Coordinates of N, CA and C in Angstrom, one line a residue:
M1 N -2.9 -15.5 10.8 CA -2.9 -14.2 10.0 C -1.7 -14.3 9.0
S2 N -1.9 -13.8 7.8 CA -0.8 -13.7 6.8 C -0.7 -12.3 6.4
L3 N 0.6 -11.9 6.2 CA 0.9 -10.6 5.7 C 0.3 -10.3 4.4
L4 N 0.4 -11.2 3.5 CA -0.2 -11.1 2.1 C -1.1 -12.3 1.8
T5 N -2.2 -12.1 1.2 CA -3.0 -13.2 0.7 C -3.1 -13.1 -0.8
L6 N -3.6 -14.1 -1.4 CA -3.7 -14.1 -2.9 C -4.5 -12.9 -3.4
D7 N -5.5 -12.5 -2.6 CA -6.3 -11.3 -3.0 C -5.4 -10.0 -3.1
H8 N -4.3 -10.0 -2.3 CA -3.5 -8.8 -2.3 C -2.5 -8.8 -3.5
V9 N -2.2 -10.0 -4.0 CA -1.1 -10.0 -5.1 C -1.6 -10.4 -6.5
T10 N -2.9 -10.7 -6.6 CA -3.4 -10.9 -8.0 C -3.7 -9.7 -8.7
N11 N -3.7 -9.8 -10.0 CA -3.9 -8.6 -10.9 C -5.4 -8.4 -11.0
Q12 N -5.9 -7.3 -10.4 CA -7.3 -6.9 -10.4 C -7.4 -5.5 -11.0
P13 N -8.4 -5.3 -11.8 CA -8.6 -3.9 -12.4 C -8.7 -2.8 -11.3
L14 N -8.2 -1.7 -11.6 CA -8.3 -0.5 -10.7 C -9.7 0.1 -11.0
T15 N -10.3 0.6 -9.9 CA -11.6 1.2 -10.1 C -11.6 2.6 -9.4
A16 N -12.7 3.4 -9.7 CA -12.9 4.7 -9.1 C -12.7 4.6 -7.6
G17 N -12.0 5.5 -7.0 CA -11.8 5.5 -5.5 C -10.6 4.8 -5.1
D18 N -9.9 4.0 -6.0 CA -8.7 3.3 -5.6 C -7.5 4.4 -5.5
A19 N -6.6 4.1 -4.7 CA -5.4 4.9 -4.6 C -4.2 4.0 -4.3
G20 N -3.0 4.4 -4.7 CA -1.9 3.5 -4.4 C -0.5 4.2 -4.8
I21 N 0.5 3.3 -4.8 CA 1.8 3.8 -5.1 C 2.3 2.8 -6.2
I22 N 2.9 3.4 -7.2 CA 3.5 2.7 -8.3 C 5.0 2.7 -8.1
L23 N 5.7 1.6 -7.9 CA 7.1 1.5 -7.8 C 7.7 1.4 -9.2
K24 N 8.5 2.4 -9.5 CA 9.1 2.5 -10.9 C 10.4 1.6 -10.9
E25 N 10.7 1.2 -12.1 CA 11.9 0.3 -12.2 C 13.2 1.0 -11.8
D26 N 13.2 2.3 -12.0 CA 14.4 3.1 -11.6 C 14.5 3.4 -10.2
G27 N 13.6 2.9 -9.3 CA 13.7 3.1 -7.9 C 12.8 4.3 -7.4
T28 N 12.3 5.0 -8.3 CA 11.4 6.1 -7.9 C 10.0 5.6 -7.7
F29 N 9.1 6.4 -7.2 CA 7.7 6.0 -7.1 C 6.8 7.1 -7.5
R30 N 5.5 6.8 -7.8 CA 4.5 7.7 -8.1 C 3.3 7.4 -7.3
I31 N 2.6 8.4 -6.7 CA 1.4 8.2 -6.0 C 0.2 8.5 -7.0
F32 N -0.8 7.6 -6.9 CA -2.0 7.9 -7.8 C -3.3 7.7 -7.0
N33 N -4.3 8.4 -7.5 CA -5.6 8.1 -6.9 C -6.6 8.2 -8.1
L34 N -7.7 7.5 -8.0 CA -8.7 7.4 -9.0 C -10.0 8.0 -8.5
H35 N -9.9 8.8 -7.4 CA -11.1 9.5 -6.9 C -11.6 10.6 -8.0
E36 N -12.9 10.6 -8.1 CA -13.4 11.7 -9.0 C -13.9 12.8 -8.2
N37 N -13.6 14.0 -8.7 CA -14.1 15.2 -8.1 C -13.8 15.4 -6.6
I38 N -12.5 15.3 -6.3 CA -12.1 15.4 -4.9 C -12.3 16.9 -4.5
D39 N -13.0 17.1 -3.4 CA -13.2 18.5 -2.9 C -12.3 18.6 -1.7
P40 N -11.2 19.4 -1.8 CA -10.3 19.5 -0.7 C -10.9 20.1 0.6
Q41 N -12.0 20.7 0.5 CA -12.7 21.3 1.7 C -13.6 20.3 2.3
N42 N -13.9 19.1 1.6 CA -14.8 18.1 2.1 C -14.3 16.7 1.8
V43 N -13.1 16.4 2.3 CA -12.5 15.1 2.1 C -13.2 14.0 2.9
T44 N -13.5 12.9 2.3 CA -14.2 11.8 3.0 C -13.3 11.1 4.0
D45 N -13.8 10.4 4.9 CA -13.0 9.6 5.8 C -12.1 8.6 5.1
T46 N -12.7 8.0 4.0 CA -11.9 7.0 3.2 C -10.7 7.7 2.6
Q47 N -11.0 8.9 2.0 CA -9.9 9.7 1.3 C -8.8 10.1 2.3
K48 N -9.2 10.5 3.5 CA -8.3 10.9 4.6 C -7.4 9.7 5.0
M49 N -8.0 8.5 5.1 CA -7.2 7.3 5.5 C -6.3 6.9 4.4
Q50 N -6.7 7.0 3.2 CA -5.9 6.6 2.1 C -4.7 7.6 2.0
M51 N -4.9 8.9 2.2 CA -3.9 9.9 2.2 C -2.9 9.6 3.3
K52 N -3.3 9.3 4.5 CA -2.4 9.0 5.7 C -1.5 7.8 5.3
K53 N -2.1 6.7 4.8 CA -1.4 5.5 4.4 C -0.3 5.8 3.3
L54 N -0.8 6.6 2.3 CA 0.1 6.9 1.2 C 1.3 7.8 1.7
M55 N 1.0 8.7 2.6 CA 2.1 9.6 3.1 C 3.1 8.7 3.9
A56 N 2.6 7.8 4.7 CA 3.4 6.9 5.5 C 4.3 6.1 4.6
L57 N 3.7 5.5 3.6 CA 4.5 4.7 2.6 C 5.5 5.6 1.9
A58 N 5.1 6.8 1.5 CA 6.1 7.7 0.9 C 7.3 8.0 1.8
V59 N 7.1 8.1 3.0 CA 8.2 8.3 4.0 C 9.1 7.1 4.0
A60 N 8.5 5.9 4.1 CA 9.3 4.7 4.1 C 10.1 4.5 2.8
L61 N 9.5 4.9 1.7 CA 10.2 4.8 0.4 C 11.4 5.8 0.3
Q62 N 11.3 6.9 1.1 CA 12.4 7.9 0.9 C 13.4 7.9 2.1
V63 N 13.1 7.2 3.2 CA 14.0 7.2 4.3 C 14.4 5.8 4.6
P64 N 15.7 5.5 4.3 CA 16.2 4.1 4.4 C 16.0 3.5 5.8
Q65 N 16.1 4.3 6.8 CA 16.0 3.8 8.2 C 14.6 3.3 8.4
V66 N 13.6 4.0 7.9 CA 12.2 3.6 8.1 C 12.0 2.3 7.3
M67 N 12.5 2.2 6.1 CA 12.3 1.0 5.3 C 13.0 -0.2 5.9
D68 N 14.1 0.0 6.5 CA 14.8 -1.1 7.1 C 14.0 -1.6 8.3
L69 N 13.4 -0.7 9.1 CA 12.5 -1.1 10.2 C 11.3 -1.9 9.7
L70 N 10.7 -1.4 8.6 CA 9.6 -2.2 8.0 C 10.0 -3.5 7.5
Y71 N 11.2 -3.6 6.9 CA 11.7 -5.0 6.5 C 11.8 -5.9 7.7
E72 N 12.4 -5.4 8.8 CA 12.5 -6.2 10.0 C 11.1 -6.6 10.5
C73 N 10.2 -5.7 10.5 CA 8.8 -6.1 11.0 C 8.2 -7.1 10.1
A74 N 8.4 -6.9 8.8 CA 7.7 -7.8 7.8 C 8.3 -9.2 7.9
S75 N 9.5 -9.4 8.4 CA 10.1 -10.7 8.5 C 10.0 -11.3 9.9
D76 N 9.3 -10.7 10.8 CA 9.1 -11.2 12.1 C 7.8 -11.9 12.3
P77 N 7.8 -13.2 12.4 CA 6.5 -13.9 12.4 C 5.6 -13.6 13.7
E78 N 6.3 -13.1 14.7 CA 5.5 -12.6 15.9 C 4.6 -11.4 15.6
I79 N 5.1 -10.6 14.6 CA 4.3 -9.4 14.2 C 3.3 -9.7 13.1
V80 N 3.8 -10.4 12.1 CA 3.0 -10.6 10.9 C 2.4 -12.0 10.7
G81 N 2.8 -13.0 11.5 CA 2.4 -14.3 11.3 C 3.1 -14.9 10.1
S82 N 2.5 -15.7 9.3 CA 3.2 -16.1 8.1 C 3.2 -15.0 7.0
V83 N 4.2 -15.0 6.1 CA 4.3 -13.9 5.2 C 3.3 -14.0 4.1
L84 N 3.1 -15.2 3.5 CA 2.2 -15.3 2.3 C 1.3 -16.5 2.4
D85 N 0.0 -16.3 2.2 CA -1.0 -17.3 2.1 C -1.6 -17.3 0.7
L86 N -1.2 -18.3 -0.1 CA -1.7 -18.4 -1.4 C -3.0 -19.2 -1.5
G87 N -3.5 -19.6 -0.4 CA -4.8 -20.3 -0.4 C -4.6 -21.8 -0.7
Q88 N -5.7 -22.4 -1.0 CA -5.7 -23.9 -1.3 C -5.1 -24.1 -2.7
K89 N -4.2 -25.1 -2.8 CA -3.7 -25.4 -4.1 C -4.6 -26.5 -4.7
H90 N -4.8 -26.4 -6.0 CA -5.7 -27.4 -6.6 C -4.9 -28.5 -7.3

């Protein structure tokens, strides 16, 4: 298992239904979503899961102790395996 694969780090176009966090150069962040017509009274399972992940990442970005813990986890091969798998080199 690898923490990141080439599919995670390549530039791919964003499409409807995507959501994420933009890390700004000044250290701030912005959350975005490209869902169309979100009905707050009828949120889909996918939208709920994206919201939970974005909220967790927002906490990590604002609480240094949480980010430090994530840094430790990300560098522990017993937790994440290898860090980066760029696939076959040609």
